[in-house]
C-alpha cells in the first residue's frame, strides 16, 4: 500500500496524519477548525484516498499556523506515499463548479515545488469559518513545498470565499486522484527520476 504516517510537533501546532493513496475514504479528521475539517473531508472523499488527521494549534493566536502546518504535513505524507513515483500517471487536472464559482486545478507530481495562486489578483470576498483566500494559499504552499508538487489554481468565476475555497479543495482532490493513479510500468519522466 502506498501510505505514510507523519507526526510533526512545533511550539505552534501538533499534528498526526496518516494517508493511504489506495485505501477507501472514511478516516477521522479533527483539527479544531470546523471549516478546515469540512475541506479535508472533501479532499479525502473526492480524492478517493484514506486520510486521518488529528491536529491542534494555537488558535487563540490565529488560524494561520494550523492551516499552514496541516498543508505542510499533508505534503510530507504525499511525498512519502508516492515514493519514487514508478507507475504514476503524474499529471492531474480538474475543473469544479460550485454554484457561481468555477475553479480549475492543474498539477504535476514533478518533484519540483511551484504554486501559481495569487489571491491579491482576485476579488475573493470574506472568509469561511475563519479561513480566507490567503489561508488557502498558505495551505497550498506548504503542500507544494513538501510534496514537490507543481500546482496551478485558477479561479475562473466566483468571489464568495466559501465557494471558492470549497471548489478549490474539490478540484485539488480530483486532480490528485488522477495524478496518483498507477497507469504504467515505468517512471513518468525522461530523466528517470521525479
JSON list of C-alpha atoms in Angstrom, two decimals:
[
{"chain": "A", "resi": 1, "resn": "UNK", "atom": "CA", "xyz": [0.00, 0.00, 0.00]},
{"chain": "A", "resi": 2, "resn": "UNK", "atom": "CA", "xyz": [1.20, 3.48, -0.84]},
{"chain": "A", "resi": 3, "resn": "UNK", "atom": "CA", "xyz": [0.86, 5.11, 2.56]},
{"chain": "A", "resi": 4, "resn": "UNK", "atom": "CA", "xyz": [2.52, 7.36, 5.09]},
{"chain": "A", "resi": 5, "resn": "UNK", "atom": "CA", "xyz": [2.24, 8.38, 8.72]},
{"chain": "A", "resi": 6, "resn": "UNK", "atom": "CA", "xyz": [3.70, 11.71, 9.78]},
{"chain": "A", "resi": 7, "resn": "UNK", "atom": "CA", "xyz": [3.82, 13.22, 13.24]},
{"chain": "A", "resi": 8, "resn": "UNK", "atom": "CA", "xyz": [5.05, 16.80, 13.50]},
{"chain": "A", "resi": 9, "resn": "UNK", "atom": "CA", "xyz": [5.18, 18.86, 16.69]},
{"chain": "A", "resi": 10, "resn": "UNK", "atom": "CA", "xyz": [6.17, 22.50, 16.95]},
{"chain": "A", "resi": 11, "resn": "UNK", "atom": "CA", "xyz": [5.63, 25.22, 19.54]},
{"chain": "A", "resi": 12, "resn": "UNK", "atom": "CA", "xyz": [2.56, 26.26, 17.49]},
{"chain": "A", "resi": 13, "resn": "UNK", "atom": "CA", "xyz": [0.99, 23.01, 16.28]},
{"chain": "A", "resi": 14, "resn": "UNK", "atom": "CA", "xyz": [0.85, 19.28, 16.99]},
{"chain": "A", "resi": 15, "resn": "UNK", "atom": "CA", "xyz": [-0.22, 17.14, 14.03]},
{"chain": "A", "resi": 16, "resn": "UNK", "atom": "CA", "xyz": [-0.60, 13.40, 13.41]},
{"chain": "A", "resi": 17, "resn": "UNK", "atom": "CA", "xyz": [-1.58, 12.48, 9.87]},
{"chain": "A", "resi": 18, "resn": "UNK", "atom": "CA", "xyz": [-1.95, 9.21, 8.02]},
{"chain": "A", "resi": 19, "resn": "UNK", "atom": "CA", "xyz": [-2.51, 8.97, 4.28]},
{"chain": "A", "resi": 20, "resn": "UNK", "atom": "CA", "xyz": [-3.16, 5.94, 2.11]},
{"chain": "A", "resi": 21, "resn": "UNK", "atom": "CA", "xyz": [-3.49, 6.53, -1.63]},
{"chain": "A", "resi": 22, "resn": "UNK", "atom": "CA", "xyz": [-5.06, 3.10, -2.11]},
{"chain": "A", "resi": 23, "resn": "UNK", "atom": "CA", "xyz": [-7.47, 2.98, 0.84]},
{"chain": "A", "resi": 24, "resn": "UNK", "atom": "CA", "xyz": [-11.11, 4.00, 0.86]},
{"chain": "A", "resi": 25, "resn": "UNK", "atom": "CA", "xyz": [-12.12, 7.34, 2.38]},
{"chain": "A", "resi": 26, "resn": "UNK", "atom": "CA", "xyz": [-13.51, 7.37, 5.89]},
{"chain": "A", "resi": 27, "resn": "UNK", "atom": "CA", "xyz": [-10.75, 8.43, 8.25]},
{"chain": "A", "resi": 28, "resn": "UNK", "atom": "CA", "xyz": [-11.17, 10.61, 11.32]},
{"chain": "A", "resi": 29, "resn": "UNK", "atom": "CA", "xyz": [-10.35, 14.28, 10.75]},
{"chain": "A", "resi": 30, "resn": "UNK", "atom": "CA", "xyz": [-10.15, 16.70, 13.66]},
{"chain": "A", "resi": 31, "resn": "UNK", "atom": "CA", "xyz": [-8.22, 19.98, 13.54]},
{"chain": "A", "resi": 32, "resn": "UNK", "atom": "CA", "xyz": [-10.24, 22.19, 15.87]},
{"chain": "A", "resi": 33, "resn": "UNK", "atom": "CA", "xyz": [-11.37, 24.24, 12.85]},
{"chain": "A", "resi": 34, "resn": "UNK", "atom": "CA", "xyz": [-14.75, 23.09, 11.59]},
{"chain": "A", "resi": 35, "resn": "UNK", "atom": "CA", "xyz": [-14.41, 24.52, 8.10]},
{"chain": "A", "resi": 36, "resn": "UNK", "atom": "CA", "xyz": [-10.90, 23.10, 7.66]},
{"chain": "A", "resi": 37, "resn": "UNK", "atom": "CA", "xyz": [-12.22, 19.70, 8.74]},
{"chain": "A", "resi": 38, "resn": "UNK", "atom": "CA", "xyz": [-15.00, 20.05, 6.16]},
{"chain": "A", "resi": 39, "resn": "UNK", "atom": "CA", "xyz": [-12.45, 20.85, 3.43]},
{"chain": "A", "resi": 40, "resn": "UNK", "atom": "CA", "xyz": [-10.19, 17.94, 4.39]},
{"chain": "A", "resi": 41, "resn": "UNK", "atom": "CA", "xyz": [-13.14, 15.53, 4.36]},
{"chain": "A", "resi": 42, "resn": "UNK", "atom": "CA", "xyz": [-13.99, 16.82, 0.87]},
{"chain": "A", "resi": 43, "resn": "UNK", "atom": "CA", "xyz": [-10.34, 16.36, -0.16]},
{"chain": "A", "resi": 44, "resn": "UNK", "atom": "CA", "xyz": [-10.39, 12.76, 1.07]},
{"chain": "A", "resi": 45, "resn": "UNK", "atom": "CA", "xyz": [-13.78, 11.93, -0.45]},
{"chain": "A", "resi": 46, "resn": "UNK", "atom": "CA", "xyz": [-13.18, 13.46, -3.88]},
{"chain": "A", "resi": 47, "resn": "UNK", "atom": "CA", "xyz": [-9.54, 12.28, -3.94]},
{"chain": "A", "resi": 48, "resn": "UNK", "atom": "CA", "xyz": [-10.71, 8.75, -3.14]},
{"chain": "A", "resi": 49, "resn": "UNK", "atom": "CA", "xyz": [-7.93, 8.09, -0.64]},
{"chain": "A", "resi": 50, "resn": "UNK", "atom": "CA", "xyz": [-7.74, 7.36, 3.06]},
{"chain": "A", "resi": 51, "resn": "UNK", "atom": "CA", "xyz": [-6.87, 10.31, 5.30]},
{"chain": "A", "resi": 52, "resn": "UNK", "atom": "CA", "xyz": [-6.83, 10.67, 9.08]},
{"chain": "A", "resi": 53, "resn": "UNK", "atom": "CA", "xyz": [-5.72, 13.83, 10.84]},
{"chain": "A", "resi": 54, "resn": "UNK", "atom": "CA", "xyz": [-5.51, 14.77, 14.48]},
{"chain": "A", "resi": 55, "resn": "UNK", "atom": "CA", "xyz": [-4.28, 18.34, 14.82]},
{"chain": "A", "resi": 56, "resn": "UNK", "atom": "CA", "xyz": [-4.11, 21.02, 17.48]},
{"chain": "A", "resi": 57, "resn": "UNK", "atom": "CA", "xyz": [-2.84, 24.53, 17.09]},
{"chain": "A", "resi": 58, "resn": "UNK", "atom": "CA", "xyz": [-2.54, 27.91, 18.75]},
{"chain": "A", "resi": 59, "resn": "UNK", "atom": "CA", "xyz": [-5.99, 29.01, 17.60]},
{"chain": "A", "resi": 60, "resn": "UNK", "atom": "CA", "xyz": [-6.09, 31.66, 20.33]},
{"chain": "A", "resi": 61, "resn": "UNK", "atom": "CA", "xyz": [-3.40, 33.44, 18.29]},
{"chain": "A", "resi": 62, "resn": "UNK", "atom": "CA", "xyz": [-4.81, 32.85, 14.78]},
{"chain": "A", "resi": 63, "resn": "UNK", "atom": "CA", "xyz": [-5.80, 30.05, 12.39]},
{"chain": "A", "resi": 64, "resn": "UNK", "atom": "CA", "xyz": [-2.78, 30.68, 10.15]},
{"chain": "A", "resi": 65, "resn": "UNK", "atom": "CA", "xyz": [-0.25, 28.38, 11.84]},
{"chain": "A", "resi": 66, "resn": "UNK", "atom": "CA", "xyz": [-2.59, 25.40, 11.96]},
{"chain": "A", "resi": 67, "resn": "UNK", "atom": "CA", "xyz": [-3.81, 25.76, 8.36]},
{"chain": "A", "resi": 68, "resn": "UNK", "atom": "CA", "xyz": [-0.27, 26.15, 7.00]},
{"chain": "A", "resi": 69, "resn": "UNK", "atom": "CA", "xyz": [1.14, 23.30, 9.09]},
{"chain": "A", "resi": 70, "resn": "UNK", "atom": "CA", "xyz": [-1.63, 20.87, 8.06]},
{"chain": "A", "resi": 71, "resn": "UNK", "atom": "CA", "xyz": [-0.66, 21.66, 4.45]},
{"chain": "A", "resi": 72, "resn": "UNK", "atom": "CA", "xyz": [3.00, 21.02, 5.26]},
{"chain": "A", "resi": 73, "resn": "UNK", "atom": "CA", "xyz": [2.31, 17.67, 6.92]},
{"chain": "A", "resi": 74, "resn": "UNK", "atom": "CA", "xyz": [-0.06, 16.57, 4.16]},
{"chain": "A", "resi": 75, "resn": "UNK", "atom": "CA", "xyz": [2.67, 17.41, 1.63]},
{"chain": "A", "resi": 76, "resn": "UNK", "atom": "CA", "xyz": [5.22, 15.36, 3.59]},
{"chain": "A", "resi": 77, "resn": "UNK", "atom": "CA", "xyz": [2.83, 12.40, 3.65]},
{"chain": "A", "resi": 78, "resn": "UNK", "atom": "CA", "xyz": [2.00, 12.69, -0.05]},
{"chain": "A", "resi": 79, "resn": "UNK", "atom": "CA", "xyz": [5.69, 12.70, -0.96]},
{"chain": "A", "resi": 80, "resn": "UNK", "atom": "CA", "xyz": [6.36, 9.65, 1.20]},
{"chain": "A", "resi": 81, "resn": "UNK", "atom": "CA", "xyz": [3.30, 7.76, -0.11]},
{"chain": "A", "resi": 82, "resn": "UNK", "atom": "CA", "xyz": [4.20, 8.41, -3.76]},
{"chain": "A", "resi": 83, "resn": "UNK", "atom": "CA", "xyz": [7.75, 7.19, -3.17]},
{"chain": "A", "resi": 84, "resn": "UNK", "atom": "CA", "xyz": [9.97, 7.16, -6.24]},
{"chain": "A", "resi": 85, "resn": "UNK", "atom": "CA", "xyz": [6.91, 7.60, -8.46]},
{"chain": "A", "resi": 86, "resn": "UNK", "atom": "CA", "xyz": [7.19, 4.43, -10.53]},
{"chain": "A", "resi": 87, "resn": "UNK", "atom": "CA", "xyz": [3.93, 3.80, -12.37]},
{"chain": "A", "resi": 88, "resn": "UNK", "atom": "CA", "xyz": [2.35, 7.16, -11.57]},
{"chain": "A", "resi": 89, "resn": "UNK", "atom": "CA", "xyz": [0.16, 8.98, -14.04]},
{"chain": "A", "resi": 90, "resn": "UNK", "atom": "CA", "xyz": [1.98, 12.09, -12.66]},
{"chain": "A", "resi": 91, "resn": "UNK", "atom": "CA", "xyz": [-0.29, 14.81, -14.10]},
{"chain": "A", "resi": 92, "resn": "UNK", "atom": "CA", "xyz": [-3.80, 15.70, -12.99]},
{"chain": "A", "resi": 93, "resn": "UNK", "atom": "CA", "xyz": [-6.39, 18.30, -13.91]},
{"chain": "A", "resi": 94, "resn": "UNK", "atom": "CA", "xyz": [-9.90, 19.09, -12.69]},
{"chain": "A", "resi": 95, "resn": "UNK", "atom": "CA", "xyz": [-12.36, 21.93, -13.12]},
{"chain": "A", "resi": 96, "resn": "UNK", "atom": "CA", "xyz": [-15.06, 22.07, -10.45]},
{"chain": "A", "resi": 97, "resn": "UNK", "atom": "CA", "xyz": [-18.13, 24.31, -10.23]},
{"chain": "A", "resi": 98, "resn": "UNK", "atom": "CA", "xyz": [-19.87, 25.34, -7.04]},
{"chain": "A", "resi": 99, "resn": "UNK", "atom": "CA", "xyz": [-22.87, 27.49, -7.83]},
{"chain": "A", "resi": 100, "resn": "UNK", "atom": "CA", "xyz": [-21.50, 30.74, -9.31]},
{"chain": "A", "resi": 101, "resn": "UNK", "atom": "CA", "xyz": [-17.90, 29.63, -8.75]},
{"chain": "A", "resi": 102, "resn": "UNK", "atom": "CA", "xyz": [-15.64, 27.73, -11.15]},
{"chain": "A", "resi": 103, "resn": "UNK", "atom": "CA", "xyz": [-12.12, 26.64, -10.16]},
{"chain": "A", "resi": 104, "resn": "UNK", "atom": "CA", "xyz": [-9.51, 24.84, -12.26]},
{"chain": "A", "resi": 105, "resn": "UNK", "atom": "CA", "xyz": [-6.59, 22.95, -10.71]},
{"chain": "A", "resi": 106, "resn": "UNK", "atom": "CA", "xyz": [-3.74, 21.55, -12.79]},
{"chain": "A", "resi": 107, "resn": "UNK", "atom": "CA", "xyz": [-0.86, 19.74, -11.10]},
{"chain": "A", "resi": 108, "resn": "UNK", "atom": "CA", "xyz": [2.32, 17.79, -11.73]},
{"chain": "A", "resi": 109, "resn": "UNK", "atom": "CA", "xyz": [3.92, 15.43, -9.21]},
{"chain": "A", "resi": 110, "resn": "UNK", "atom": "CA", "xyz": [7.24, 16.51, -10.67]},
{"chain": "A", "resi": 111, "resn": "UNK", "atom": "CA", "xyz": [9.39, 16.72, -7.56]},
{"chain": "A", "resi": 112, "resn": "UNK", "atom": "CA", "xyz": [9.64, 20.46, -8.22]},
{"chain": "A", "resi": 113, "resn": "UNK", "atom": "CA", "xyz": [7.70, 22.82, -5.95]},
{"chain": "A", "resi": 114, "resn": "UNK", "atom": "CA", "xyz": [5.77, 25.65, -7.55]},
{"chain": "A", "resi": 115, "resn": "UNK", "atom": "CA", "xyz": [2.46, 27.25, -6.61]},
{"chain": "A", "resi": 116, "resn": "UNK", "atom": "CA", "xyz": [0.65, 29.53, -9.05]},
{"chain": "A", "resi": 117, "resn": "UNK", "atom": "CA", "xyz": [-2.14, 31.06, -6.98]},
{"chain": "A", "resi": 118, "resn": "UNK", "atom": "CA", "xyz": [-2.15, 34.79, -6.28]},
{"chain": "A", "resi": 119, "resn": "UNK", "atom": "CA", "xyz": [-5.15, 35.84, -4.16]},
{"chain": "A", "resi": 120, "resn": "UNK", "atom": "CA", "xyz": [-4.12, 39.51, -4.40]},
{"chain": "A", "resi": 121, "resn": "UNK", "atom": "CA", "xyz": [-5.09, 39.44, -8.09]},
{"chain": "A", "resi": 122, "resn": "UNK", "atom": "CA", "xyz": [-8.55, 38.01, -7.36]},
{"chain": "A", "resi": 123, "resn": "UNK", "atom": "CA", "xyz": [-11.65, 39.58, -5.89]},
{"chain": "A", "resi": 124, "resn": "UNK", "atom": "CA", "xyz": [-12.44, 36.88, -3.34]},
{"chain": "A", "resi": 125, "resn": "UNK", "atom": "CA", "xyz": [-14.64, 38.30, -0.62]},
{"chain": "A", "resi": 126, "resn": "UNK", "atom": "CA", "xyz": [-14.86, 37.37, 3.04]},
{"chain": "A", "resi": 127, "resn": "UNK", "atom": "CA", "xyz": [-13.96, 34.20, 4.84]},
{"chain": "A", "resi": 128, "resn": "UNK", "atom": "CA", "xyz": [-15.46, 30.82, 5.65]},
{"chain": "A", "resi": 129, "resn": "UNK", "atom": "CA", "xyz": [-15.20, 29.53, 9.20]},
{"chain": "A", "resi": 130, "resn": "UNK", "atom": "CA", "xyz": [-12.28, 31.89, 9.79]},
{"chain": "A", "resi": 131, "resn": "UNK", "atom": "CA", "xyz": [-10.41, 30.86, 6.61]},
{"chain": "A", "resi": 132, "resn": "UNK", "atom": "CA", "xyz": [-9.85, 33.18, 3.68]},
{"chain": "A", "resi": 133, "resn": "UNK", "atom": "CA", "xyz": [-8.05, 33.05, 0.33]},
{"chain": "A", "resi": 134, "resn": "UNK", "atom": "CA", "xyz": [-4.71, 33.91, 1.97]},
{"chain": "A", "resi": 135, "resn": "UNK", "atom": "CA", "xyz": [-5.02, 30.96, 4.36]},
{"chain": "A", "resi": 136, "resn": "UNK", "atom": "CA", "xyz": [-5.79, 28.78, 1.35]},
{"chain": "A", "resi": 137, "resn": "UNK", "atom": "CA", "xyz": [-2.57, 30.00, -0.27]},
{"chain": "A", "resi": 138, "resn": "UNK", "atom": "CA", "xyz": [-0.52, 29.11, 2.80]},
{"chain": "A", "resi": 139, "resn": "UNK", "atom": "CA", "xyz": [-2.08, 25.62, 2.96]},
{"chain": "A", "resi": 140, "resn": "UNK", "atom": "CA", "xyz": [-1.31, 25.07, -0.73]},
{"chain": "A", "resi": 141, "resn": "UNK", "atom": "CA", "xyz": [2.21, 26.49, -0.42]},
{"chain": "A", "resi": 142, "resn": "UNK", "atom": "CA", "xyz": [3.01, 24.12, 2.45]},
{"chain": "A", "resi": 143, "resn": "UNK", "atom": "CA", "xyz": [1.58, 21.21, 0.46]},
{"chain": "A", "resi": 144, "resn": "UNK", "atom": "CA", "xyz": [3.57, 22.07, -2.68]},
{"chain": "A", "resi": 145, "resn": "UNK", "atom": "CA", "xyz": [6.85, 22.71, -0.90]},
{"chain": "A", "resi": 146, "resn": "UNK", "atom": "CA", "xyz": [6.81, 19.40, 0.96]},
{"chain": "A", "resi": 147, "resn": "UNK", "atom": "CA", "xyz": [5.28, 17.20, -1.77]},
{"chain": "A", "resi": 148, "resn": "UNK", "atom": "CA", "xyz": [7.45, 18.50, -4.60]},
{"chain": "A", "resi": 149, "resn": "UNK", "atom": "CA", "xyz": [4.27, 19.49, -6.39]},
{"chain": "A", "resi": 150, "resn": "UNK", "atom": "CA", "xyz": [3.75, 21.96, -9.21]},
{"chain": "A", "resi": 151, "resn": "UNK", "atom": "CA", "xyz": [0.26, 23.37, -8.73]},
{"chain": "A", "resi": 152, "resn": "UNK", "atom": "CA", "xyz": [-1.76, 25.90, -10.72]},
{"chain": "A", "resi": 153, "resn": "UNK", "atom": "CA", "xyz": [-5.06, 27.14, -9.28]},
{"chain": "A", "resi": 154, "resn": "UNK", "atom": "CA", "xyz": [-7.26, 29.34, -11.46]},
{"chain": "A", "resi": 155, "resn": "UNK", "atom": "CA", "xyz": [-10.46, 30.89, -10.16]},
{"chain": "A", "resi": 156, "resn": "UNK", "atom": "CA", "xyz": [-12.39, 31.21, -13.42]},
{"chain": "A", "resi": 157, "resn": "UNK", "atom": "CA", "xyz": [-15.56, 32.58, -11.81]},
{"chain": "A", "resi": 158, "resn": "UNK", "atom": "CA", "xyz": [-16.75, 33.41, -8.33]},
{"chain": "A", "resi": 159, "resn": "UNK", "atom": "CA", "xyz": [-15.94, 35.76, -5.48]},
{"chain": "A", "resi": 160, "resn": "UNK", "atom": "CA", "xyz": [-17.53, 34.30, -2.35]},
{"chain": "A", "resi": 161, "resn": "UNK", "atom": "CA", "xyz": [-14.84, 32.75, -0.12]},
{"chain": "A", "resi": 162, "resn": "UNK", "atom": "CA", "xyz": [-16.78, 29.66, 0.97]},
{"chain": "A", "resi": 163, "resn": "UNK", "atom": "CA", "xyz": [-17.49, 28.61, -2.61]},
{"chain": "A", "resi": 164, "resn": "UNK", "atom": "CA", "xyz": [-14.00, 29.43, -3.88]},
{"chain": "A", "resi": 165, "resn": "UNK", "atom": "CA", "xyz": [-12.27, 27.51, -1.09]},
{"chain": "A", "resi": 166, "resn": "UNK", "atom": "CA", "xyz": [-14.57, 24.51, -1.37]},
{"chain": "A", "resi": 167, "resn": "UNK", "atom": "CA", "xyz": [-14.35, 24.31, -5.16]},
{"chain": "A", "resi": 168, "resn": "UNK", "atom": "CA", "xyz": [-10.55, 24.56, -4.88]},
{"chain": "A", "resi": 169, "resn": "UNK", "atom": "CA", "xyz": [-10.27, 21.69, -2.41]},
{"chain": "A", "resi": 170, "resn": "UNK", "atom": "CA", "xyz": [-12.57, 19.51, -4.51]},
{"chain": "A", "resi": 171, "resn": "UNK", "atom": "CA", "xyz": [-10.69, 20.29, -7.74]},
{"chain": "A", "resi": 172, "resn": "UNK", "atom": "CA", "xyz": [-7.38, 19.62, -5.96]},
{"chain": "A", "resi": 173, "resn": "UNK", "atom": "CA", "xyz": [-8.73, 16.28, -4.76]},
{"chain": "A", "resi": 174, "resn": "UNK", "atom": "CA", "xyz": [-9.86, 15.19, -8.20]},
{"chain": "A", "resi": 175, "resn": "UNK", "atom": "CA", "xyz": [-6.57, 16.26, -9.79]},
{"chain": "A", "resi": 176, "resn": "UNK", "atom": "CA", "xyz": [-4.59, 14.39, -7.12]},
{"chain": "A", "resi": 177, "resn": "UNK", "atom": "CA", "xyz": [-6.66, 11.28, -7.76]},
{"chain": "A", "resi": 178, "resn": "UNK", "atom": "CA", "xyz": [-5.74, 11.42, -11.46]},
{"chain": "A", "resi": 179, "resn": "UNK", "atom": "CA", "xyz": [-2.06, 12.10, -10.83]},
{"chain": "A", "resi": 180, "resn": "UNK", "atom": "CA", "xyz": [-1.58, 9.36, -8.24]},
{"chain": "A", "resi": 181, "resn": "UNK", "atom": "CA", "xyz": [-3.16, 6.55, -10.27]},
{"chain": "A", "resi": 182, "resn": "UNK", "atom": "CA", "xyz": [-0.82, 3.74, -11.29]},
{"chain": "A", "resi": 183, "resn": "UNK", "atom": "CA", "xyz": [-1.11, 3.56, -15.08]},
{"chain": "A", "resi": 184, "resn": "UNK", "atom": "CA", "xyz": [2.31, 2.46, -16.37]},
{"chain": "A", "resi": 185, "resn": "UNK", "atom": "CA", "xyz": [5.25, 0.21, -15.52]},
{"chain": "A", "resi": 186, "resn": "UNK", "atom": "CA", "xyz": [7.96, 2.87, -15.59]},
{"chain": "A", "resi": 187, "resn": "UNK", "atom": "CA", "xyz": [8.81, 6.27, -14.13]},
{"chain": "A", "resi": 188, "resn": "UNK", "atom": "CA", "xyz": [6.84, 9.03, -15.86]},
{"chain": "A", "resi": 189, "resn": "UNK", "atom": "CA", "xyz": [9.94, 11.08, -16.69]},
{"chain": "A", "resi": 190, "resn": "UNK", "atom": "CA", "xyz": [12.61, 11.03, -19.37]},
{"chain": "A", "resi": 191, "resn": "UNK", "atom": "CA", "xyz": [15.08, 11.91, -16.59]},
{"chain": "A", "resi": 192, "resn": "UNK", "atom": "CA", "xyz": [14.23, 8.60, -14.89]},
{"chain": "A", "resi": 193, "resn": "UNK", "atom": "CA", "xyz": [13.65, 10.42, -11.61]},
{"chain": "A", "resi": 194, "resn": "UNK", "atom": "CA", "xyz": [10.91, 12.61, -10.14]}
]
